[in-house]
Amino acid sequence: MPDEYTPLITTVEVAPYRRRYPHSVFRRFFTIAISSTLIWCFLAFVITLTFMPTHIPDHVSFPHHHRRNVTYDDLRRILIDTPSREKAREWSKYYTSGAHLAGKNFSQAAWTRDKWEEFGIKSEIVAYDTYINYPKDHRLALLKNKGQDDGTSSWKVAYKASLTEDVLDEDPTSGLKDRIPTFHGYSASGNVTGPLVYVNYGTFQDYEDLRKANVSLEGKVAIARYGGIFRGLKVKRAQELGMLGVIIYTDPGDDGDNTEEKGVKPYPEGPARHPSSVQRGSVQFLSFAPGDPTTPGYPSKPGVPRVPVDHAIPSIPSIPISYLDALPILKALNGYGPTARDFNQYWTRNTGLRYKGVEYNIGPTPDDVVVNLYNEQEYTTTPLWNVIGVINGTIPDEVIVVGNHRDAWIAGGAGDPNSGSAVINEVIRSFGEALKQGWKPLRTVVFASWDGEEYGLIGSTEWVEEYLPWLNNANVAYVNIDVGASGRHFSASAAPVLNEIIYEATAAVRSPNQTIPGQSVLDVWGGKISTMGSGSDFTAFQDFAGIPSLDIGFNPYPGDAVYHYHSNYDSFAWMEKYGDPGFVYHQTIARILGLITAHLVDVPVIPFSARGYADALDRYVNQVEDKLDSALSSRADQELDISSLTEQDILELRASPLVTSQLQLNTTTQKHNHKPRQEHTAETFKKSLHNLHHIIRKFTEKATALDARARNLSEQIKHLHEIPWWNFPKRLRIILGVRHVNTKYKFLERSFLYEEGLDGRPWFKHVVFAPGLWTGYAGAVFPGLVESIDSRDWTNALRWVDIIGGCIETAGGRI
C-alpha cells in the first residue's frame, strides 16, 4: 500500500526493452579497441619525435635515409682525404707569427672564430675575467763578499745571469720585438738573497734525502732541474720547508743521445738543445686545484666573489733559466757539501753537465757566496677568450666536445699548443666539407679553442664550471689535443671506456713511419694507453665533471730532435726543420682526431666499453695492493735497481710522500696537527681490498651484459629497414633500447664522482683518476687509497675503500 516513501513517478513497463543496435557488446569492444590503438599510435608518434633522432647514419639503414647525401663511410673518407699538409703548415705559420700569451691574444681568438665560420661552423667568443700575472722585471746574480781591510763586508756581483734566449738568424721568431721574457706563470714577486742548495729534481723524496742528510734548507735558495714532476710542486715543497726562492734549469742529461756532450750540434745547426733555451711555465699548485685560483669551483665572471690565493699559488719567488746561465751558479757549489754521488742512484742519473765542470755538489754555498733572486710580476684580473664552435646534431642531449688550447708562453708554440691548433682547424675544415655535401650529425659537436691553459687550464676549467649542469646532462665525451705533433711517437691517455675508439681510429690511418709497407699508426705505436692525469684541458671534464676524456698526439721518440718545450725555439722554423718536416704528422693526427670524433658523433649506439672499465678497475686495485706491499716492505727504494724501472715507475717512487722515517712522520703530524688514526691496521686494509675485488666482479657481470646488449642493438639497427611498416612496435622497442643503453653509457663515468672531493683537494671529485698529489702531470689511480698508504693512515684507507666500493655499486646499479 502506498506510503510517504512511495515515488510520485514510477516506471511502468508497457513493452519489452529493445536495444538500439544489434551486437552492442561487440560494437563496444571494437570501439574501445580502435580508440586504444589510436591513442597508442599517437603516444608512439610523440615518443618517437621526442627520443628518436630525425636522422640516423646511412650505414645502419634506417628507413627513408637511404637517400642521404653523405653516408658514414663517405664521412670517414672526407675526414681522411681533406686534411692537408699545406693547410696545416699555413695555420701553424699564422699561430706562431707573434706573441699570444693568455689574455693578450684577442686578435687570434677573433681570427679563429672567423676561420671556423668560414668553414661553415657557427662560432662565438666566450670571455672570463681571470686572475693572472705578467712579467715586469727580473734579475739573478751570484754575490761574493770581498772583505775590506777594516773588516767590513763588501758584496760584489760575481756573475749575473742573462735570463734571455739567444736571437738566431735562422729562426725569425726568436728575435721578434714582442717576444715574451722568461718567467713563471703565477710566480710570486720578491727580492731574496741567501746561500744556494742544489735539490736535484726537487721531488718530494729529493727534499727528504736532503733532510735526512742534515742539509740545511730553511733560509736557502734552491736550484732544481726540470723534469720528473710539475714545476709548481718543486716550488711548493721548497716553500713548505722554509726556503727563500727557487731557480729551475733544464739539464741536457735528460735529452738522451742528442746532446753536445755526445757530439751532436745544437739547434739550429743540429737537433740538440740550444744552450740558451729556457722552459717557461706555470708554478700554480696544479694537482690541488686548476683554473682561476680566485674562483675555485665556479666561473670567473665579472662581479663574482673572489677568494685569497694562498692555497693555490706560491708565496716565494721562482725563476726559470737555461743551462748556459746555470753553469756558473752550479759551479759555485763545487767542493761544498756532499755531492750527488754521496746520495743514491736517483741523484746521479742523467747528470749532463759534468763535462762542463759541474760536480753536482749539494751545498750550501760558503758564507761569502750568496745568490740574489729578484722577480717582479704584475698581477691583474683580465679577460681570457675561448672560441666555441657548434655543429648541432639531432639528439639534443648527447654532445661531444673537442678542444685544443691556443695560448702559448712564447711567440712561437709550434708544438705546444699550435700543432694542435693547426690540427683542430683541419678537422673542423673537414667537417665543414662534409656539411657542404649534406652531412647532418647524429650528436651535437662542440669545438673549443681554449685560452689560459698554460697558466692553469683556466679557459677550459671556467667553461666547465659555468656549463656544468648542461654538461652533466648532455656531454658524452671530451676529446683533447694539445701538442699534436712534436715527434714521431703516437701517445694517448684515456678513460677506459674510450680505449677501443682510439684503437679503431689508429688502425684506419696509415703511419708516415713505414718500417713495413702498409703499416697503420696502431701497428707502429703498439697500443699503450696511459691513465688520465692532468696538465691539459681534459682535467676539468674528467676529474671534476666525470666526463670520459681522451688526449692524443705525436711526441718525440728517443733519438728524435730535442723538443724545446716552452722555449722561443719551439718555433715554426724548428718545426719545419726538425719537429715535423713536411707537416706529415700534423696531417696524420688530424685524420685520427677526425675519425675519433666521427665515431663518437655518428654511431647510433655510443661506442663505449663498460667491460673495459671494469677490467681496468680490477687492475687498479692490483696496483694499490702492490703499492701497499712495497710500502710495508723493509727494503728502501734506494736499493731497487732502477735500470729495470720505467721513467713512470721512477717518477712515482720519487714523487711519493710515503712515510719511511720518523722524520717524515713528525712532519706529517705537524702539518695536519694530528697523528694518523690507527683504529685499524694495514692488514685490515689489505683484507678490505679483497672485498673491493668482489664488488668489481659484480660490476663486471653487469658491464658485460650492457656491452652485449649494445652489440645486439647495433646489429638490430643494421636490419631495421627489413622490419615491415606495420610492425612499428618492434621498431620502437629497438629505438627506445638504443636510447636506454646510451643513457647508461653516458652517465657511467659520473658514478665515480664523490661530492666531497679528495682529501685536501676537494675540487677533484673523481675517485678513480686524479693527478698524483706530488707529480702534477702523471695520473694516479684510486688517489684516496694511494695517499692513505703514503701517510700510513689505515683508517682513512678503509674509509676510501667504502667510498670507492659505493661508487662502483652505484655504477653497477645504473647499468
JSON list of C-alpha atoms in Angstrom, two decimals, residues 196-275:
[
{"chain": "A", "resi": 196, "resn": "LEU", "atom": "CA", "xyz": [122.38, 28.18, -2.55]},
{"chain": "A", "resi": 197, "resn": "VAL", "atom": "CA", "xyz": [121.41, 24.49, -2.29]},
{"chain": "A", "resi": 198, "resn": "TYR", "atom": "CA", "xyz": [121.13, 22.00, -5.17]},
{"chain": "A", "resi": 199, "resn": "VAL", "atom": "CA", "xyz": [117.94, 19.91, -4.77]},
{"chain": "A", "resi": 200, "resn": "ASN", "atom": "CA", "xyz": [118.16, 17.58, -7.81]},
{"chain": "A", "resi": 201, "resn": "TYR", "atom": "CA", "xyz": [114.69, 17.35, -9.48]},
{"chain": "A", "resi": 202, "resn": "GLY", "atom": "CA", "xyz": [113.01, 18.87, -6.46]},
{"chain": "A", "resi": 203, "resn": "THR", "atom": "CA", "xyz": [110.73, 15.87, -5.90]},
{"chain": "A", "resi": 204, "resn": "PHE", "atom": "CA", "xyz": [109.27, 15.14, -2.50]},
{"chain": "A", "resi": 205, "resn": "GLN", "atom": "CA", "xyz": [111.84, 12.40, -1.89]},
{"chain": "A", "resi": 206, "resn": "ASP", "atom": "CA", "xyz": [114.72, 14.59, -3.13]},
{"chain": "A", "resi": 207, "resn": "TYR", "atom": "CA", "xyz": [113.92, 17.06, -0.38]},
{"chain": "A", "resi": 208, "resn": "GLU", "atom": "CA", "xyz": [113.58, 14.19, 2.10]},
{"chain": "A", "resi": 209, "resn": "ASP", "atom": "CA", "xyz": [117.04, 12.89, 1.13]},
{"chain": "A", "resi": 210, "resn": "LEU", "atom": "CA", "xyz": [118.48, 16.32, 1.92]},
{"chain": "A", "resi": 211, "resn": "ARG", "atom": "CA", "xyz": [116.71, 16.49, 5.27]},
{"chain": "A", "resi": 212, "resn": "LYS", "atom": "CA", "xyz": [117.92, 13.02, 6.23]},
{"chain": "A", "resi": 213, "resn": "ALA", "atom": "CA", "xyz": [121.46, 14.14, 5.37]},
{"chain": "A", "resi": 214, "resn": "ASN", "atom": "CA", "xyz": [121.01, 17.17, 7.67]},
{"chain": "A", "resi": 215, "resn": "VAL", "atom": "CA", "xyz": [121.40, 19.62, 4.79]},
{"chain": "A", "resi": 216, "resn": "SER", "atom": "CA", "xyz": [120.02, 22.93, 5.98]},
{"chain": "A", "resi": 217, "resn": "LEU", "atom": "CA", "xyz": [117.20, 24.16, 3.74]},
{"chain": "A", "resi": 218, "resn": "GLU", "atom": "CA", "xyz": [115.49, 26.91, 5.68]},
{"chain": "A", "resi": 219, "resn": "GLY", "atom": "CA", "xyz": [116.59, 30.36, 4.56]},
{"chain": "A", "resi": 220, "resn": "LYS", "atom": "CA", "xyz": [118.29, 29.00, 1.43]},
{"chain": "A", "resi": 221, "resn": "VAL", "atom": "CA", "xyz": [117.64, 29.42, -2.29]},
{"chain": "A", "resi": 222, "resn": "ALA", "atom": "CA", "xyz": [117.04, 26.14, -4.15]},
{"chain": "A", "resi": 223, "resn": "ILE", "atom": "CA", "xyz": [118.36, 25.35, -7.61]},
{"chain": "A", "resi": 224, "resn": "ALA", "atom": "CA", "xyz": [116.43, 22.46, -9.15]},
{"chain": "A", "resi": 225, "resn": "ARG", "atom": "CA", "xyz": [116.46, 20.79, -12.52]},
{"chain": "A", "resi": 226, "resn": "TYR", "atom": "CA", "xyz": [113.36, 20.45, -14.66]},
{"chain": "A", "resi": 227, "resn": "GLY", "atom": "CA", "xyz": [111.80, 17.03, -15.07]},
{"chain": "A", "resi": 228, "resn": "GLY", "atom": "CA", "xyz": [110.10, 14.32, -13.07]},
{"chain": "A", "resi": 229, "resn": "ILE", "atom": "CA", "xyz": [107.26, 16.37, -11.61]},
{"chain": "A", "resi": 230, "resn": "PHE", "atom": "CA", "xyz": [105.28, 19.52, -12.34]},
{"chain": "A", "resi": 231, "resn": "ARG", "atom": "CA", "xyz": [107.41, 22.61, -11.71]},
{"chain": "A", "resi": 232, "resn": "GLY", "atom": "CA", "xyz": [104.90, 24.19, -9.34]},
{"chain": "A", "resi": 233, "resn": "LEU", "atom": "CA", "xyz": [105.30, 21.30, -6.91]},
{"chain": "A", "resi": 234, "resn": "LYS", "atom": "CA", "xyz": [109.06, 21.82, -6.78]},
{"chain": "A", "resi": 235, "resn": "VAL", "atom": "CA", "xyz": [108.34, 25.34, -5.57]},
{"chain": "A", "resi": 236, "resn": "LYS", "atom": "CA", "xyz": [105.53, 24.27, -3.23]},
{"chain": "A", "resi": 237, "resn": "ARG", "atom": "CA", "xyz": [107.73, 21.83, -1.31]},
{"chain": "A", "resi": 238, "resn": "ALA", "atom": "CA", "xyz": [110.58, 24.33, -1.09]},
{"chain": "A", "resi": 239, "resn": "GLN", "atom": "CA", "xyz": [108.13, 26.87, 0.31]},
{"chain": "A", "resi": 240, "resn": "GLU", "atom": "CA", "xyz": [106.84, 24.39, 2.91]},
{"chain": "A", "resi": 241, "resn": "LEU", "atom": "CA", "xyz": [110.42, 23.77, 4.06]},
{"chain": "A", "resi": 242, "resn": "GLY", "atom": "CA", "xyz": [111.14, 27.45, 4.58]},
{"chain": "A", "resi": 243, "resn": "MET", "atom": "CA", "xyz": [113.30, 28.12, 1.54]},
{"chain": "A", "resi": 244, "resn": "LEU", "atom": "CA", "xyz": [113.51, 31.65, 0.13]},
{"chain": "A", "resi": 245, "resn": "GLY", "atom": "CA", "xyz": [113.12, 31.02, -3.60]},
{"chain": "A", "resi": 246, "resn": "VAL", "atom": "CA", "xyz": [113.65, 28.51, -6.41]},
{"chain": "A", "resi": 247, "resn": "ILE", "atom": "CA", "xyz": [115.73, 28.57, -9.60]},
{"chain": "A", "resi": 248, "resn": "ILE", "atom": "CA", "xyz": [114.84, 25.90, -12.17]},
{"chain": "A", "resi": 249, "resn": "TYR", "atom": "CA", "xyz": [117.05, 24.95, -15.13]},
{"chain": "A", "resi": 250, "resn": "THR", "atom": "CA", "xyz": [117.00, 22.30, -17.86]},
{"chain": "A", "resi": 251, "resn": "ASP", "atom": "CA", "xyz": [119.81, 19.74, -17.61]},
{"chain": "A", "resi": 252, "resn": "PRO", "atom": "CA", "xyz": [120.86, 18.35, -21.02]},
{"chain": "A", "resi": 253, "resn": "GLY", "atom": "CA", "xyz": [121.46, 14.99, -19.37]},
{"chain": "A", "resi": 254, "resn": "ASP", "atom": "CA", "xyz": [117.72, 14.40, -19.74]},
{"chain": "A", "resi": 255, "resn": "ASP", "atom": "CA", "xyz": [117.92, 14.85, -23.53]},
{"chain": "A", "resi": 256, "resn": "GLY", "atom": "CA", "xyz": [119.13, 11.32, -24.27]},
{"chain": "A", "resi": 257, "resn": "ASP", "atom": "CA", "xyz": [121.70, 10.86, -27.02]},
{"chain": "A", "resi": 258, "resn": "ASN", "atom": "CA", "xyz": [121.08, 14.19, -28.75]},
{"chain": "A", "resi": 259, "resn": "THR", "atom": "CA", "xyz": [123.48, 16.29, -26.69]},
{"chain": "A", "resi": 260, "resn": "GLU", "atom": "CA", "xyz": [126.56, 18.37, -27.36]},
{"chain": "A", "resi": 261, "resn": "GLU", "atom": "CA", "xyz": [128.49, 16.12, -24.97]},
{"chain": "A", "resi": 262, "resn": "LYS", "atom": "CA", "xyz": [127.88, 13.25, -27.40]},
{"chain": "A", "resi": 263, "resn": "GLY", "atom": "CA", "xyz": [128.98, 15.28, -30.40]},
{"chain": "A", "resi": 264, "resn": "VAL", "atom": "CA", "xyz": [125.57, 16.44, -31.66]},
{"chain": "A", "resi": 265, "resn": "LYS", "atom": "CA", "xyz": [125.31, 20.04, -32.79]},
{"chain": "A", "resi": 266, "resn": "PRO", "atom": "CA", "xyz": [122.78, 22.23, -31.01]},
{"chain": "A", "resi": 267, "resn": "TYR", "atom": "CA", "xyz": [119.83, 23.90, -32.70]},
{"chain": "A", "resi": 268, "resn": "PRO", "atom": "CA", "xyz": [119.74, 25.42, -35.32]},
{"chain": "A", "resi": 269, "resn": "GLU", "atom": "CA", "xyz": [122.78, 23.58, -36.78]},
{"chain": "A", "resi": 270, "resn": "GLY", "atom": "CA", "xyz": [121.68, 20.27, -35.29]},
{"chain": "A", "resi": 271, "resn": "PRO", "atom": "CA", "xyz": [118.96, 18.53, -33.27]},
{"chain": "A", "resi": 272, "resn": "ALA", "atom": "CA", "xyz": [120.48, 19.02, -29.80]},
{"chain": "A", "resi": 273, "resn": "ARG", "atom": "CA", "xyz": [119.19, 21.57, -27.28]},
{"chain": "A", "resi": 274, "resn": "HIS", "atom": "CA", "xyz": [120.32, 25.15, -27.74]},
{"chain": "A", "resi": 275, "resn": "PRO", "atom": "CA", "xyz": [122.32, 26.08, -24.60]}
]
